[in-house]
mmCIF file of C-alpha atoms in Angstrom:
data_model
loop_
_atom_site.group_PDB
_atom_site.id
_atom_site.type_symbol
_atom_site.label_atom_id
_atom_site.label_comp_id
_atom_site.label_asym_id
_atom_site.label_seq_id
_atom_site.Cartn_x
_atom_site.Cartn_y
_atom_site.Cartn_z
ATOM 1 C CA UNK A 78 89.587 84.169 74.539
ATOM 2 C CA UNK A 79 89.926 84.968 78.237
ATOM 3 C CA UNK A 80 87.860 87.365 80.185
ATOM 4 C CA UNK A 81 90.343 88.939 82.642
ATOM 5 C CA UNK A 82 91.570 91.962 81.241
ATOM 6 C CA UNK A 83 94.939 93.674 82.895
ATOM 7 C CA UNK A 84 96.033 97.003 82.376
ATOM 8 C CA UNK A 85 98.784 98.754 84.434
ATOM 9 C CA UNK A 86 98.348 102.287 85.955
ATOM 10 C CA UNK A 87 101.998 103.260 87.181
ATOM 11 C CA UNK A 88 102.494 100.568 90.118
ATOM 12 C CA UNK A 89 98.770 99.595 90.040
ATOM 13 C CA UNK A 90 97.593 96.398 88.118
ATOM 14 C CA UNK A 91 93.733 96.766 87.188
ATOM 15 C CA UNK A 92 92.231 93.445 86.623
ATOM 16 C CA UNK A 93 88.782 93.851 84.836
ATOM 17 C CA UNK A 94 86.326 91.016 84.436
ATOM 18 C CA UNK A 95 85.003 91.541 80.929
ATOM 19 C CA UNK A 96 81.898 88.969 80.159
ATOM 20 C CA UNK A 97 79.518 91.763 79.903
ATOM 21 C CA UNK A 98 76.914 89.788 78.019
ATOM 22 C CA UNK A 99 76.522 87.603 81.252
ATOM 23 C CA UNK A 100 77.001 90.435 83.696
ATOM 24 C CA UNK A 101 80.363 89.105 84.272
ATOM 25 C CA UNK A 102 79.244 85.828 85.508
ATOM 26 C CA UNK A 103 82.241 83.687 85.965
ATOM 27 C CA UNK A 104 82.599 79.736 84.481
ATOM 28 C CA UNK A 105 84.914 77.622 85.920
ATOM 29 C CA UNK A 106 87.702 78.386 83.508
ATOM 30 C CA UNK A 107 87.090 82.135 84.245
ATOM 31 C CA UNK A 108 87.619 81.328 87.923
ATOM 32 C CA UNK A 109 90.889 79.615 87.063
ATOM 33 C CA UNK A 110 92.106 82.746 84.803
ATOM 34 C CA UNK A 111 91.226 85.123 87.840
ATOM 35 C CA UNK A 112 93.379 82.932 90.187
ATOM 36 C CA UNK A 113 96.364 83.066 87.555
ATOM 37 C CA UNK A 114 95.992 86.803 86.973
ATOM 38 C CA UNK A 115 96.055 87.335 90.643
ATOM 39 C CA UNK A 116 99.043 85.581 91.168
ATOM 40 C CA UNK A 117 100.816 86.786 88.320
ATOM 41 C CA UNK A 118 100.057 90.448 89.607
ATOM 42 C CA UNK A 119 101.186 89.545 92.983
ATOM 43 C CA UNK A 120 104.379 88.359 91.913
ATOM 44 C CA UNK A 121 105.153 91.239 89.650
ATOM 45 C CA UNK A 122 107.845 93.300 91.111
ATOM 46 C CA UNK A 123 106.433 96.476 89.206
ATOM 47 C CA UNK A 124 103.002 96.073 91.101
ATOM 48 C CA UNK A 125 102.435 97.376 94.444
ATOM 49 C CA UNK A 126 98.695 97.375 94.447
ATOM 50 C CA UNK A 127 95.763 95.350 92.534
ATOM 51 C CA UNK A 128 92.608 96.645 91.754
ATOM 52 C CA UNK A 129 89.717 94.523 90.653
ATOM 53 C CA UNK A 130 86.858 95.507 88.765
ATOM 54 C CA UNK A 131 84.175 94.723 86.029
ATOM 55 C CA UNK A 132 82.542 96.314 83.046
ATOM 56 C CA UNK A 133 80.427 99.310 83.215
ATOM 57 C CA UNK A 134 77.028 97.710 84.357
ATOM 58 C CA UNK A 135 78.444 94.986 86.326
ATOM 59 C CA UNK A 136 81.198 93.927 88.892
ATOM 60 C CA UNK A 137 80.117 90.225 88.827
ATOM 61 C CA UNK A 138 77.112 88.270 88.955
ATOM 62 C CA UNK A 139 78.690 85.318 90.482
ATOM 63 C CA UNK A 140 79.581 81.873 89.170
ATOM 64 C CA UNK A 141 77.690 81.076 86.022
ATOM 65 C CA UNK A 142 75.349 78.449 87.036
ATOM 66 C CA UNK A 143 75.264 76.858 83.675
ATOM 67 C CA UNK A 144 78.938 76.039 83.917
ATOM 68 C CA UNK A 145 77.961 73.649 87.034
ATOM 69 C CA UNK A 146 75.170 71.900 85.244
ATOM 70 C CA UNK A 147 77.351 68.798 85.317
ATOM 71 C CA UNK A 148 78.286 69.188 88.749
ATOM 72 C CA UNK A 149 76.890 65.773 89.728
ATOM 73 C CA UNK A 150 79.896 64.223 87.831
ATOM 74 C CA UNK A 151 82.500 65.634 90.312
ATOM 75 C CA UNK A 152 81.010 68.512 92.650
ATOM 76 C CA UNK A 153 84.216 68.551 94.606
ATOM 77 C CA UNK A 154 86.566 69.051 91.436
ATOM 78 C CA UNK A 155 83.956 71.912 90.389
ATOM 79 C CA UNK A 156 84.012 73.670 93.937
ATOM 80 C CA UNK A 157 87.710 73.262 94.269
ATOM 81 C CA UNK A 158 88.338 75.365 91.048
ATOM 82 C CA UNK A 159 86.003 78.052 92.403
ATOM 83 C CA UNK A 160 87.781 78.116 95.918
ATOM 84 C CA UNK A 161 91.271 78.104 94.585
ATOM 85 C CA UNK A 162 90.433 81.361 93.272
ATOM 86 C CA UNK A 163 89.093 82.613 96.611
ATOM 87 C CA UNK A 164 92.048 81.288 98.333
ATOM 88 C CA UNK A 165 94.392 82.877 96.140
ATOM 89 C CA UNK A 166 92.629 86.130 96.564
ATOM 90 C CA UNK A 167 92.701 85.516 100.314
ATOM 91 C CA UNK A 168 96.676 85.061 100.275
ATOM 92 C CA UNK A 169 97.486 87.782 97.851
ATOM 93 C CA UNK A 170 100.255 89.771 99.771
ATOM 94 C CA UNK A 171 99.667 93.256 97.987
ATOM 95 C CA UNK A 172 96.833 95.425 98.882
ATOM 96 C CA UNK A 173 93.600 94.606 96.851
ATOM 97 C CA UNK A 174 90.823 97.185 96.158
ATOM 98 C CA UNK A 175 87.376 96.233 94.760
ATOM 99 C CA UNK A 176 86.072 98.766 92.440
ATOM 100 C CA UNK A 177 82.296 97.896 92.349
ATOM 101 C CA UNK A 178 79.929 98.952 89.506
ATOM 102 C CA UNK A 179 76.452 97.763 88.686
ATOM 103 C CA UNK A 180 75.603 94.192 89.849
ATOM 104 C CA UNK A 181 77.767 92.195 92.600
ATOM 105 C CA UNK A 182 75.863 89.108 93.761
ATOM 106 C CA UNK A 183 76.546 85.692 95.228
ATOM 107 C CA UNK A 184 80.214 84.869 94.602
ATOM 108 C CA UNK A 185 80.709 88.230 92.909
ATOM 109 C CA UNK A 186 79.753 89.973 96.171
ATOM 110 C CA UNK A 187 82.120 87.798 98.157
ATOM 111 C CA UNK A 188 84.824 88.407 95.199
ATOM 112 C CA UNK A 189 84.652 92.120 96.288
ATOM 113 C CA UNK A 190 84.257 91.522 100.107
ATOM 114 C CA UNK A 191 87.477 89.395 100.039
ATOM 115 C CA UNK A 192 89.373 92.603 98.788
ATOM 116 C CA UNK A 193 91.144 94.506 101.445
ATOM 117 C CA UNK A 194 89.191 97.720 100.399
ATOM 118 C CA UNK A 195 85.800 98.103 98.385
ATOM 119 C CA UNK A 196 84.504 101.223 96.587
ATOM 120 C CA UNK A 197 81.050 101.064 95.258
ATOM 121 C CA UNK A 198 79.218 103.153 92.802
ATOM 122 C CA UNK A 199 75.756 104.621 93.922
ATOM 123 C CA UNK A 200 73.755 102.521 91.690
ATOM 124 C CA UNK A 201 75.512 99.261 92.802
ATOM 125 C CA UNK A 202 73.309 96.420 93.701
ATOM 126 C CA UNK A 203 74.595 93.575 95.934
ATOM 127 C CA UNK A 204 72.935 90.169 97.404
ATOM 128 C CA UNK A 205 74.029 87.136 98.771
ATOM 129 C CA UNK A 206 71.664 85.573 96.497
ATOM 130 C CA UNK A 207 72.487 81.969 97.283
ATOM 131 C CA UNK A 208 69.456 80.777 99.285
ATOM 132 C CA UNK A 209 67.072 82.149 96.393
ATOM 133 C CA UNK A 210 68.828 79.369 94.335
ATOM 134 C CA UNK A 211 68.710 76.530 96.966
ATOM 135 C CA UNK A 212 72.395 77.159 97.779
ATOM 136 C CA UNK A 213 74.638 77.832 100.509
ATOM 137 C CA UNK A 214 76.946 80.848 100.945
ATOM 138 C CA UNK A 215 80.288 80.121 99.304
ATOM 139 C CA UNK A 216 83.502 81.830 98.048
ATOM 140 C CA UNK A 217 84.500 82.661 101.562
ATOM 141 C CA UNK A 218 80.987 84.400 102.203
ATOM 142 C CA UNK A 219 80.305 82.940 105.644
ATOM 143 C CA UNK A 220 83.330 84.211 106.987
ATOM 144 C CA UNK A 221 83.634 87.505 105.067
ATOM 145 C CA UNK A 222 79.924 88.523 106.041
ATOM 146 C CA UNK A 223 80.390 87.861 109.788
ATOM 147 C CA UNK A 224 83.863 89.694 109.637
ATOM 148 C CA UNK A 225 82.550 92.813 107.692
ATOM 149 C CA UNK A 226 78.961 93.294 109.414
ATOM 150 C CA UNK A 227 78.651 90.931 112.445
ATOM 151 C CA UNK A 228 76.642 87.869 112.937
ATOM 152 C CA UNK A 229 73.078 88.834 113.010
ATOM 153 C CA UNK A 230 73.322 91.242 109.959
ATOM 154 C CA UNK A 231 75.169 88.426 108.188
ATOM 155 C CA UNK A 232 72.201 86.116 108.793
ATOM 156 C CA UNK A 233 69.576 88.631 107.807
ATOM 157 C CA UNK A 234 71.633 89.123 104.400
ATOM 158 C CA UNK A 235 72.138 85.383 103.849
ATOM 159 C CA UNK A 236 68.808 84.026 104.898
ATOM 160 C CA UNK A 237 66.700 86.587 103.067
ATOM 161 C CA UNK A 238 69.011 87.058 100.106
ATOM 162 C CA UNK A 239 68.538 90.809 100.672
ATOM 163 C CA UNK A 240 68.939 93.452 97.843
ATOM 164 C CA UNK A 241 71.082 96.434 98.893
ATOM 165 C CA UNK A 242 71.700 99.472 96.853
ATOM 166 C CA UNK A 243 74.151 102.411 96.924
ATOM 167 C CA UNK A 244 74.458 103.990 100.179
ATOM 168 C CA UNK A 245 73.020 101.020 101.844
ATOM 169 C CA UNK A 246 76.263 99.366 101.424
ATOM 170 C CA UNK A 247 78.032 101.969 103.461
ATOM 171 C CA UNK A 248 75.431 101.921 106.139
ATOM 172 C CA UNK A 249 75.643 97.914 106.460
ATOM 173 C CA UNK A 250 79.385 98.276 106.401
ATOM 174 C CA UNK A 251 79.956 96.241 103.375
ATOM 175 C CA UNK A 252 82.142 98.809 101.600
ATOM 176 C CA UNK A 253 84.439 101.412 102.748
ATOM 177 C CA UNK A 254 82.827 104.351 100.544
ATOM 178 C CA UNK A 255 80.321 105.052 97.961
ATOM 179 C CA UNK A 256 81.050 107.555 95.053
ATOM 180 C CA UNK A 257 79.220 108.512 91.706
ATOM 181 C CA UNK A 258 79.200 105.751 89.298
ATOM 182 C CA UNK A 259 81.633 107.419 87.151
ATOM 183 C CA UNK A 260 84.101 108.081 89.821
ATOM 184 C CA UNK A 261 84.508 104.393 90.851
ATOM 185 C CA UNK A 262 87.762 103.378 89.073
ATOM 186 C CA UNK A 263 89.397 107.035 89.202
ATOM 187 C CA UNK A 264 88.652 106.918 93.116
ATOM 188 C CA UNK A 265 89.945 103.366 93.495
ATOM 189 C CA UNK A 266 93.219 104.385 91.465
ATOM 190 C CA UNK A 267 93.595 107.530 93.682
ATOM 191 C CA UNK A 268 93.687 105.260 96.700
ATOM 192 C CA UNK A 269 95.853 102.760 94.974
ATOM 193 C CA UNK A 270 98.156 105.627 94.417
ATOM 194 C CA UNK A 271 98.449 106.604 97.849
ATOM 195 C CA UNK A 272 99.077 102.930 98.954
ATOM 196 C CA UNK A 273 101.985 102.919 96.613
ATOM 197 C CA UNK A 274 103.645 105.649 98.432
ATOM 198 C CA UNK A 275 103.742 103.354 101.494
ATOM 199 C CA UNK A 276 106.626 101.060 102.371
ATOM 200 C CA UNK A 277 105.563 97.560 100.525
ATOM 201 C CA UNK A 278 107.190 95.327 103.182
ATOM 202 C CA UNK A 279 105.247 97.426 105.953
ATOM 203 C CA UNK A 280 102.242 97.235 104.257
ATOM 204 C CA UNK A 281 102.240 93.635 103.433
ATOM 205 C CA UNK A 282 103.123 92.889 106.882
ATOM 206 C CA UNK A 283 100.412 95.289 108.252
ATOM 207 C CA UNK A 284 97.748 93.349 105.974
ATOM 208 C CA UNK A 285 99.117 89.903 107.377
ATOM 209 C CA UNK A 286 98.693 90.738 110.890
ATOM 210 C CA UNK A 287 95.187 92.321 110.320
ATOM 211 C CA UNK A 288 94.265 89.194 108.284
ATOM 212 C CA UNK A 289 95.627 86.733 110.862
ATOM 213 C CA UNK A 290 93.874 88.637 113.742
ATOM 214 C CA UNK A 291 90.471 88.181 111.931
ATOM 215 C CA UNK A 292 91.039 85.119 109.999
ATOM 216 C CA UNK A 293 88.922 82.044 109.802
ATOM 217 C CA UNK A 294 88.342 82.420 106.100
ATOM 218 C CA UNK A 295 90.276 79.273 104.863
ATOM 219 C CA UNK A 296 88.459 77.180 107.345
ATOM 220 C CA UNK A 297 85.153 78.778 106.281
ATOM 221 C CA UNK A 298 85.865 77.851 102.695
ATOM 222 C CA UNK A 299 86.640 74.415 103.507
ATOM 223 C CA UNK A 300 83.301 74.048 105.449
ATOM 224 C CA UNK A 301 81.473 75.752 102.647
ATOM 225 C CA UNK A 302 82.583 73.154 100.174
ATOM 226 C CA UNK A 303 80.935 70.322 102.251
ATOM 227 C CA UNK A 304 77.704 72.505 102.748
ATOM 228 C CA UNK A 305 77.494 73.287 99.021
ATOM 229 C CA UNK A 306 77.966 69.770 97.886
ATOM 230 C CA UNK A 307 75.146 68.784 100.144
ATOM 231 C CA UNK A 308 72.999 71.578 98.937
ATOM 232 C CA UNK A 309 73.711 70.640 95.110
ATOM 233 C CA UNK A 310 72.694 66.942 95.786
ATOM 234 C CA UNK A 311 69.073 68.209 96.341
ATOM 235 C CA UNK A 312 67.308 67.307 93.128
ATOM 236 C CA UNK A 313 65.033 70.070 93.575
ATOM 237 C CA UNK A 314 67.553 72.617 92.538
ATOM 238 C CA UNK A 315 68.913 71.009 89.538
ATOM 239 C CA UNK A 316 66.495 72.980 87.072
ATOM 240 C CA UNK A 317 67.876 76.179 88.781
ATOM 241 C CA UNK A 318 71.345 75.788 87.636
ATOM 242 C CA UNK A 319 70.485 76.045 84.156
ATOM 243 C CA UNK A 320 68.282 79.147 84.532
ATOM 244 C CA UNK A 321 70.774 81.856 85.072
#
């Protein structure tokens, strides 16, 4: 059974990650499913905006490290599946909104940052947790962080795997707005409804222009694969991949 649930609200497709027992940590097959759901929504003529969210207490805890336990067999193939999802999100033509609740760490945080807009609840906690696990940034985080908050702050978040909560996300420039937890989805749908009133062609072109002006994301993903494979080859981190 899949973990990506889709519900349509007018011209908005809401994609919800529902693996609550694991704080919506994504296995390789879940990244595949999310990529397919994003593509389907982007190609759906009735959809004008895509909202990505999680269950009540989690947006996403990132990659389920247990699913990478056999990474040694073919690390490039494992990471290619994760990054296929990142590339898909990066190239979706329609506007995307992250409705963030609960925990958003590692690839889960970068999943939110890769969306065009991000709305967070006051109790949201985020972290670029990779270095705590002996890993490097991935899911486009190396480009996304620098684009969103600048080089020095990006290094601070990445080097120290700092935890930020609620209003701190707004102060740091990681999200567009912070609202009460029970208003996250409704606010996201309100924003989506406003976007559906725009010309879809002009909106898609405007998104493309802005992305191209800021883009090093696909290049960053290529470099992240190389760096992550090198990090994964360190035998000292093998045990951490099964302790999620």
